[in-house]
Short mmCIF file of C-alpha atoms in Angstrom, two decimals:
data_model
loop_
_atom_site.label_atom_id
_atom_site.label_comp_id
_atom_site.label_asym_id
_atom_site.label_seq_id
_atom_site.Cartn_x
_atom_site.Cartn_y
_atom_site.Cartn_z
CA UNK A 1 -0.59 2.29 -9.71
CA UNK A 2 0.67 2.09 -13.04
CA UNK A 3 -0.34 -1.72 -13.23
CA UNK A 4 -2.71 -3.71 -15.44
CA UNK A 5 -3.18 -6.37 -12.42
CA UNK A 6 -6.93 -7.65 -11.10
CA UNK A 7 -8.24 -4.95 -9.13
CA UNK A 8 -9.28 -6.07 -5.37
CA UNK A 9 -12.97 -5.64 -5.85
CA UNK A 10 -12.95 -7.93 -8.97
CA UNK A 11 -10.28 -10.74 -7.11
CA UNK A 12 -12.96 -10.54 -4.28
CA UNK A 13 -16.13 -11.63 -6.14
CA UNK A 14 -13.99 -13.75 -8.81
CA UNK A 15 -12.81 -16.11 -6.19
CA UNK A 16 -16.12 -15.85 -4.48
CA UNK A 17 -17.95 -16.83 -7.79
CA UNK A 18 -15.51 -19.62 -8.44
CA UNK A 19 -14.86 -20.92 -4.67
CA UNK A 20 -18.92 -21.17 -4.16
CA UNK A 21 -19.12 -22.80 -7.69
CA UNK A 22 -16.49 -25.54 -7.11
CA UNK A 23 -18.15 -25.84 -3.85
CA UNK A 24 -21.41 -26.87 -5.51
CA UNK A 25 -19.72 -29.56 -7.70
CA UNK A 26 -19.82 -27.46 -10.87
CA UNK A 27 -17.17 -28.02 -13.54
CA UNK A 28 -14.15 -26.10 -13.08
CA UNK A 29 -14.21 -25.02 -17.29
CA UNK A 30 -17.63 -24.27 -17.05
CA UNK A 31 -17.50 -22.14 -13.92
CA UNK A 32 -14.29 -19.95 -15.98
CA UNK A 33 -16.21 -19.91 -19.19
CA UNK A 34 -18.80 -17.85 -17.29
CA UNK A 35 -16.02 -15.51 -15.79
CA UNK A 36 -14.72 -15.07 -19.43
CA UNK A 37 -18.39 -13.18 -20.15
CA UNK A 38 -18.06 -11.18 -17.30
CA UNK A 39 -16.47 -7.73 -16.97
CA UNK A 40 -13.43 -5.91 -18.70
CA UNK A 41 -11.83 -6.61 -21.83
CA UNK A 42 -8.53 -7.46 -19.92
CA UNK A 43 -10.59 -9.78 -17.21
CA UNK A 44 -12.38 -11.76 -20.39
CA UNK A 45 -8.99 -12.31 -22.01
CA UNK A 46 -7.43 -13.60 -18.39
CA UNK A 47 -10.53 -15.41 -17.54
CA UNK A 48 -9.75 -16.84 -21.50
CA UNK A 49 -5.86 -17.61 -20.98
CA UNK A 50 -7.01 -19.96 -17.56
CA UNK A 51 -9.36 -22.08 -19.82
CA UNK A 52 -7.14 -22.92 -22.69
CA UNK A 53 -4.79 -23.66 -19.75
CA UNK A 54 -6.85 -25.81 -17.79
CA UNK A 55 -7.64 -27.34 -21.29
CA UNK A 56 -4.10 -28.33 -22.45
CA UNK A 57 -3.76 -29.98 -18.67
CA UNK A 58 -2.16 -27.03 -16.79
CA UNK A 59 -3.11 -26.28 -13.27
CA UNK A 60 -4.88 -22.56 -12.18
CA UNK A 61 -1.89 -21.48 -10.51
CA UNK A 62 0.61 -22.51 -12.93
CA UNK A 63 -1.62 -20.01 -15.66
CA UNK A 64 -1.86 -17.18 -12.84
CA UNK A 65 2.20 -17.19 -12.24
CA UNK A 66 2.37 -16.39 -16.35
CA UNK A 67 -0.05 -13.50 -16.25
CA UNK A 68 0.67 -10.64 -14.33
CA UNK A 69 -3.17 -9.65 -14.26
CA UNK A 70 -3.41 -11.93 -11.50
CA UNK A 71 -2.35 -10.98 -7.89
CA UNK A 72 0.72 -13.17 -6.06
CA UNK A 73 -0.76 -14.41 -3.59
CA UNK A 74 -4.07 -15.51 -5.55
CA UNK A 75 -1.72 -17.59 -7.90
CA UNK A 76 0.31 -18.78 -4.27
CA UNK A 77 -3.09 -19.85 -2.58
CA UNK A 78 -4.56 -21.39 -5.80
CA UNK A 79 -1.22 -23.47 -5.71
CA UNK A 80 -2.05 -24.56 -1.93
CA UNK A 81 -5.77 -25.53 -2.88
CA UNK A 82 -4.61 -27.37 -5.60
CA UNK A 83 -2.08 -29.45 -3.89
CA UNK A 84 -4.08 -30.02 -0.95
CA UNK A 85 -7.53 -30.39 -2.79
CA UNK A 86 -9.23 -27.96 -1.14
CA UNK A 87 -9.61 -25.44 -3.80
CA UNK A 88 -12.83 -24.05 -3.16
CA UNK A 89 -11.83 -23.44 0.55
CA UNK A 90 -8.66 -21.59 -0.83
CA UNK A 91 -10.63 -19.65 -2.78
CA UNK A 92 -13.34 -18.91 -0.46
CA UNK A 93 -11.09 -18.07 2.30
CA UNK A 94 -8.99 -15.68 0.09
CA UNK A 95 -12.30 -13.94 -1.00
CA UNK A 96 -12.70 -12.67 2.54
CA UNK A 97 -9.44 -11.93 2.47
CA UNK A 98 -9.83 -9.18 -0.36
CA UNK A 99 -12.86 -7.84 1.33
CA UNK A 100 -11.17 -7.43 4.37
CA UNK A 101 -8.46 -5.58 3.17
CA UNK A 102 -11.26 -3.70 0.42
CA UNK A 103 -12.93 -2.61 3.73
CA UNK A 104 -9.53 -1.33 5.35
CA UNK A 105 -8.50 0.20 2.27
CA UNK A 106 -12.49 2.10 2.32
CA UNK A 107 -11.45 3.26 6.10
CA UNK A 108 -8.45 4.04 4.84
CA UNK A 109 -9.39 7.27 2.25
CA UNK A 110 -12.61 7.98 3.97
CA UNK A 111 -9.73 8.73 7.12
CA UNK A 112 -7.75 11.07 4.96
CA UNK A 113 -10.56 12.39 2.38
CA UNK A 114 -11.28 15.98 4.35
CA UNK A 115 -7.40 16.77 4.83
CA UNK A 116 -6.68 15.76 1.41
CA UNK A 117 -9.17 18.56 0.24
CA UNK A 118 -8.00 21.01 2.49
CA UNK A 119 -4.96 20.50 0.64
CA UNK A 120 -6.73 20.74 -2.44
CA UNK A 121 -8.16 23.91 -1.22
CA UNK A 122 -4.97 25.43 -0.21
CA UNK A 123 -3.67 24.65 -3.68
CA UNK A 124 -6.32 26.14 -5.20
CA UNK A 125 -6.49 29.03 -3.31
CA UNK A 126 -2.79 30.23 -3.94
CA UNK A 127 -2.96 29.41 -7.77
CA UNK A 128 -5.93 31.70 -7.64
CA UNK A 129 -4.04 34.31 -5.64
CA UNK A 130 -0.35 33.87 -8.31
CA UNK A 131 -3.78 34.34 -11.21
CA UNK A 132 -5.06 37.91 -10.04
CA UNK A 133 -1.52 38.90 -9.26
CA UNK A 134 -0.67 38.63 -12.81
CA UNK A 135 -4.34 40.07 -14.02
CA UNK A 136 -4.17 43.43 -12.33
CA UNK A 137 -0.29 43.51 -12.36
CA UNK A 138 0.15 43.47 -8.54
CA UNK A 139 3.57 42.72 -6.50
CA UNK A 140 5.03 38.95 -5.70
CA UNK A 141 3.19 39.37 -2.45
CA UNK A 142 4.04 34.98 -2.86
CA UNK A 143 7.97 35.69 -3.63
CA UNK A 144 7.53 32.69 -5.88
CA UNK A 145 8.35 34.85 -8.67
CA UNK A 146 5.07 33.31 -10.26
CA UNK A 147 2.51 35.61 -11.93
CA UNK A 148 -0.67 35.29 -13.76
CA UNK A 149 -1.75 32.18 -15.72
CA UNK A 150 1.96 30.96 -17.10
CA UNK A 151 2.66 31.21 -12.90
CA UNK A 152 -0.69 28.98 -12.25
CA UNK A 153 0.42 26.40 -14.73
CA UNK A 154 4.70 26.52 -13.38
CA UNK A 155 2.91 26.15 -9.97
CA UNK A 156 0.62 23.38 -10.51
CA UNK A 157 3.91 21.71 -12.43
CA UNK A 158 5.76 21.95 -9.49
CA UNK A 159 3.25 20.44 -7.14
CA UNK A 160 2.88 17.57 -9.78
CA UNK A 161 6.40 17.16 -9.41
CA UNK A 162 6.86 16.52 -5.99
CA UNK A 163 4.12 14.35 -5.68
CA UNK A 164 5.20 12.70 -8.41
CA UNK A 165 8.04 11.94 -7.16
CA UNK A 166 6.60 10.47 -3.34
CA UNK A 167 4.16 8.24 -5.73
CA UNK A 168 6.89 7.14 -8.02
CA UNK A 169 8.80 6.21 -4.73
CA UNK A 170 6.03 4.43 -3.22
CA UNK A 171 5.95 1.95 -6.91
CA UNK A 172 9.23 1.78 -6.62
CA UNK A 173 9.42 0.32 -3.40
CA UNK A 174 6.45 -2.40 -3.99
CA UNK A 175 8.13 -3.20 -7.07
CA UNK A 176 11.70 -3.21 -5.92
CA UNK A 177 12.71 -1.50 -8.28
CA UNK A 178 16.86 -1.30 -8.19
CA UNK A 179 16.49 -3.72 -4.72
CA UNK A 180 15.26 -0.51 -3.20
CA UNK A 181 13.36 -3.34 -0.91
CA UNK A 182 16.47 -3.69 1.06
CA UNK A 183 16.24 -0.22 3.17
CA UNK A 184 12.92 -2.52 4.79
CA UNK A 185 14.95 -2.27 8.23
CA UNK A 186 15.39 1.00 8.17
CA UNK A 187 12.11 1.81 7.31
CA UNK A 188 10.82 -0.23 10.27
CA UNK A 189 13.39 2.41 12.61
CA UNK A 190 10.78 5.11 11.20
CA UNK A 191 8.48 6.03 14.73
CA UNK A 192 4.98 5.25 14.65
CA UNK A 193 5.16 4.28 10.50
CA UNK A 194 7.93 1.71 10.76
CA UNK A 195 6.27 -0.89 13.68
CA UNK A 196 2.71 -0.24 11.72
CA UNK A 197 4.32 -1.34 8.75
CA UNK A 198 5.96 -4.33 9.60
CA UNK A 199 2.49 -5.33 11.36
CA UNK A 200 1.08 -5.01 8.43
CA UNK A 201 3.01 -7.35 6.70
CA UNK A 202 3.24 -9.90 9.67
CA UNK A 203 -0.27 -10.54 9.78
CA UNK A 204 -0.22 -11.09 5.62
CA UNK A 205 2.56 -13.88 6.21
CA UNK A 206 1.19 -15.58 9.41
CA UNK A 207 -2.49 -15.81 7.80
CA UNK A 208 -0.71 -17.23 5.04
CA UNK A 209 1.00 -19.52 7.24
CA UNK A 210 -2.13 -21.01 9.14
CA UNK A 211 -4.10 -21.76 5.76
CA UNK A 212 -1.05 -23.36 4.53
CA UNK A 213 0.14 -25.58 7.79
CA UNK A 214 -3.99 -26.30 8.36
CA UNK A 215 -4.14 -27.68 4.87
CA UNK A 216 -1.08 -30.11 5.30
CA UNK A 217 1.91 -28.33 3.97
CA UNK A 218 4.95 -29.50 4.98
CA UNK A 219 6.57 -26.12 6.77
CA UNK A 220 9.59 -26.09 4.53
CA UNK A 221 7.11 -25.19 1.40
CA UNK A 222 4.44 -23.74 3.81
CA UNK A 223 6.94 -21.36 5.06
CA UNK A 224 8.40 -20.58 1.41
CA UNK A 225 4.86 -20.01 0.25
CA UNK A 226 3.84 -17.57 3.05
CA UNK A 227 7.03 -15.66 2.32
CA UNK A 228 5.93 -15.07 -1.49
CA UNK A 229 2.73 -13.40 0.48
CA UNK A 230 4.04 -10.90 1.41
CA UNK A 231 5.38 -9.49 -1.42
CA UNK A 232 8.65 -8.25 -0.40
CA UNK A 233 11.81 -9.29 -2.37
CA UNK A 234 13.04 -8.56 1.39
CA UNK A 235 11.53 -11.72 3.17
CA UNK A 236 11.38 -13.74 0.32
CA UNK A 237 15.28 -13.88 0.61
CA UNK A 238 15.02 -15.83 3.86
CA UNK A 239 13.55 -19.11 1.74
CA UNK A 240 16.47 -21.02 1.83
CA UNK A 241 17.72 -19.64 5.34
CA UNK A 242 14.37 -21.24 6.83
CA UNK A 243 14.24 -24.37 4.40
CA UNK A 244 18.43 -24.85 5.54
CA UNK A 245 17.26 -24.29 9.59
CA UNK A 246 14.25 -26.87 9.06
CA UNK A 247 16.38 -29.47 7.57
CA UNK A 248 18.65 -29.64 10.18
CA UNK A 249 15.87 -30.31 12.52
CA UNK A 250 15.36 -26.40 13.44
CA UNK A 251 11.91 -25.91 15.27
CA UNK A 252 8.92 -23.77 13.54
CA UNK A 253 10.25 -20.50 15.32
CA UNK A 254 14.18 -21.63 15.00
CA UNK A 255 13.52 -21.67 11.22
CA UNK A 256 11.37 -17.85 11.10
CA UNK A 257 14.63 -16.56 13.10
CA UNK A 258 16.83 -18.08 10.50
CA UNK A 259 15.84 -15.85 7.78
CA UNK A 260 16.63 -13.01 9.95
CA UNK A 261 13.76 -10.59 8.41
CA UNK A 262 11.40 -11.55 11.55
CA UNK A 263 11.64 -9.01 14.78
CA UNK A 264 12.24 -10.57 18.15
CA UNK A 265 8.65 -10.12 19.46
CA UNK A 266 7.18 -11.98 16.49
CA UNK A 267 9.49 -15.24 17.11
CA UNK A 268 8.68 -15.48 20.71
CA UNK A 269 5.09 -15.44 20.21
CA UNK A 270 5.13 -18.33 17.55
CA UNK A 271 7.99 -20.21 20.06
CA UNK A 272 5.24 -19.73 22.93
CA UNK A 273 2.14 -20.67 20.77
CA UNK A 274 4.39 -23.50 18.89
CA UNK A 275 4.43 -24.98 22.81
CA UNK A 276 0.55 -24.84 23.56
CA UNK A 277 -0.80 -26.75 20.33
CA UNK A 278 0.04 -27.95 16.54
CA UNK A 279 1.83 -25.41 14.65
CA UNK A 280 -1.53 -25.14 12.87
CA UNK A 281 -3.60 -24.47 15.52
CA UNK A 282 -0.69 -22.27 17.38
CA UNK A 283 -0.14 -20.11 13.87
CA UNK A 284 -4.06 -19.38 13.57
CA UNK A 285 -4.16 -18.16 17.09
CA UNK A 286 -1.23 -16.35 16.22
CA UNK A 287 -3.07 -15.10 13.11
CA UNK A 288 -6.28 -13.52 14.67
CA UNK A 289 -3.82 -11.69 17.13
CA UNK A 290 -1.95 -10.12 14.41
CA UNK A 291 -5.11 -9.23 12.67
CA UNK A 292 -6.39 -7.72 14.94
CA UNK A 293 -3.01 -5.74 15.48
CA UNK A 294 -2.90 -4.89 11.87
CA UNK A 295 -6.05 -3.09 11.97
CA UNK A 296 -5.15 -0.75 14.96
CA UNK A 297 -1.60 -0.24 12.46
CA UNK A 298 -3.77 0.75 9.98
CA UNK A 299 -5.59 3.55 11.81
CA UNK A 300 -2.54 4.18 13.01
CA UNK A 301 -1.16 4.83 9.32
CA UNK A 302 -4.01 6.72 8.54
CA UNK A 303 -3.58 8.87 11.32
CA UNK A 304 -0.45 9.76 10.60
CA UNK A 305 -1.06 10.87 7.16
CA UNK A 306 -4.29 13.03 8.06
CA UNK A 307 -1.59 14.38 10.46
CA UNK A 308 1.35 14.77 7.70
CA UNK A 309 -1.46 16.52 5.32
CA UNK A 310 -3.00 18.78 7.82
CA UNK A 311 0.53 19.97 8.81
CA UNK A 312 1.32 20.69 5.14
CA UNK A 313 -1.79 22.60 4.54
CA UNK A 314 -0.82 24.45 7.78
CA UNK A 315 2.76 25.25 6.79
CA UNK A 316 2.20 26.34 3.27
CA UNK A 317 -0.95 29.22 5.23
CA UNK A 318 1.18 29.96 7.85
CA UNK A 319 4.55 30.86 5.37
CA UNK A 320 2.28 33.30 3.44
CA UNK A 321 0.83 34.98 5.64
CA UNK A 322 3.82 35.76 7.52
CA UNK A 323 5.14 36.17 3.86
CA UNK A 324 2.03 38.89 3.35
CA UNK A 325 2.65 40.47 6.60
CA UNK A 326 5.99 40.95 6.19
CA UNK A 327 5.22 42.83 2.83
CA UNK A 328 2.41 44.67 4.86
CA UNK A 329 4.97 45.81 7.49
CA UNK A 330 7.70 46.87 4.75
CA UNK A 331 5.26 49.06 2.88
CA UNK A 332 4.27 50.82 6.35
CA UNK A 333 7.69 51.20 6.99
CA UNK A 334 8.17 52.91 3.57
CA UNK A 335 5.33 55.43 4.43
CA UNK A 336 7.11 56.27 7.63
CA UNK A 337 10.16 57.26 6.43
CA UNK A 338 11.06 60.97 6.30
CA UNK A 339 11.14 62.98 3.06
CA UNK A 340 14.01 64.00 2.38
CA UNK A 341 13.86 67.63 0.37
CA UNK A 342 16.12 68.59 -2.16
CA UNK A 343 18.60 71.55 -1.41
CA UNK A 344 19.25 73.90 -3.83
CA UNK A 345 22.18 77.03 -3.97
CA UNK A 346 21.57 80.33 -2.37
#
């Protein structure tokens, strides 16, 4: 929302593209001269910006970290390809990354398309109702104090309003915009939303983590790297905690719990796996587990906002009608009451 970065479809099949033609031996400005005839405008003219760079001797990730078309952690695991030279695995691997999360993110609105349209509906049906009330000059049977098409249009601002306020919030908070990244903990404290959340966003760092350690990162930069992943201002700040704990001979675990942005459960599992294997081979079991977790978060997410939007179609139905019966019972009332006659003198 409101950004001009590579869309997930398009990072998908560009690192595909590339990955499988590095893979074949091709030549690395060849291979981004054909991406430059591909798609968009703003995708030629990035695609463009990586060749002169390559050209004058700079390295793929060092271009990506100047352009904000490209995504974080594309520019972080180009970085880790390049230093390990495995590029075309990075790449690759990162491509199934994006289709992974285009395929959540497909389960994700196909989950909430019917309640958002009952919401739709609801909308619709009330700014239709406010419409004829001002057309054949009936009562606020709403008590909005909205009528005809001026009341459709102050109606429709005010549902604008509010949610644009929720999706200015959400930007906001991916952006960290004013720090607004540091209520993380208590938005973890939030039932059902909070422990989805911050499964979410485990699973991001510790698949970072396993490409990183398998390619032969040292953990201080492995662990800095996987940090950028997630793309919270929040764990980021635990860099130097971690790189501090590490050089003072801190274990893989001793240096997570250093940052102090990692819950309790998380550290024991990499402690236990750290003691069956390589930290490596311990992370990527690690990995699939929190996959696999991250998935049942998401359906958990997405249940909870069919839930949220079905309740708010609910509430606004249920408030007028006991709004319209209320009127209904008033006006009976009226009917009932006794006539009072006039008196007049003898």
């Amino acid at each position: 929302m409101f950004s001009n970065q590579m869309k997930l479809s398009t990072a998908s099949k560009f690192t595909y593209r590339l990955g499988t033609a590095l893979r074949a031996g091709a030549d690395l400005v060849r291979s981004l001269q054909s991406e430059a005839d591909l798609g968009p405008a703003r995708h030629r003219a990035a695609m463009q910006k990586l060749i002169d760079g390559v050209k004058r001797g700079e390295s793929l990730s060092e271009v990506m970290r100047g352009d904000s078309y490209f995504p974080g952690l594309m520019a972080t695991m180009t970085r880790v390809g390049e230093e390990t030279g495995k590029l075309e695995r990075s790449l690759l691997t990162l491509s199934e990354h994006y289709q992974h999360q285009i395929d959540t993110r497909r389960w994700f609105l196909n989950s909430i398309t019917w309640p958002a349209l009952q919401l739709v509906g609801a909308i619709g049906v009330l700014s239709l109702l406010i419409l004829i009330m001002g057309m054949f000059d009936l009562p606020d049977l709403l008590g909005l104090g909205l009528k005809g098409g001026k009341g459709v249009l102050w109606f429709l601002f005010y549902v604008a309003f509010v949610l644009g306020i929720i999706g200015l919030t959400v930007w906001a908070y991916f952006r960290n915009i004013g720090g607004i990244q540091n209520v993380v903990p208590l938005v973890y404290k939030i039932p059902i939303v909070g422990p989805a959340v911050q499964t979410i966003t485990l699973a991001k760092f510790s698949w970072t983590l396993s490409l990183t350690l398998g390619a032969g990162i040292d953990p201080i930069r492995a662990i800095r790297l996987s940090l950028e992943s997630t793309d919270s201002d929040y764990y980021r700040s635990g860099a130097n905690d971690a790189e501090q704990a590490i050089r003072s001979g801190a274990t893989l675990s001793g240096a997570l719990e250093a940052t102090g942005v990692f819950p309790k459960d998380f550290l024991e599992r990499v402690d236990i796996a750290e003691h069956s294997g390589t930290d490596a081979e311990s992370i990527d079991y690690l990995t699939k587990e929190y996959e696999e977790r991250s998935k049942r978060a998401i359906k958990v997410i997405a249940g909870v906002f069919t839930v949220l939007i079905r309740l708010a179609v609910m509430g606004i139905l249920i408030f007028f009608i006991f709004r319209l019966f209320s009127i209904y019972i008033n006006a009976i009332n009226r009917a009932s009451d006794p006539i009072v006659r006039p008196r007049f003198g003898n």
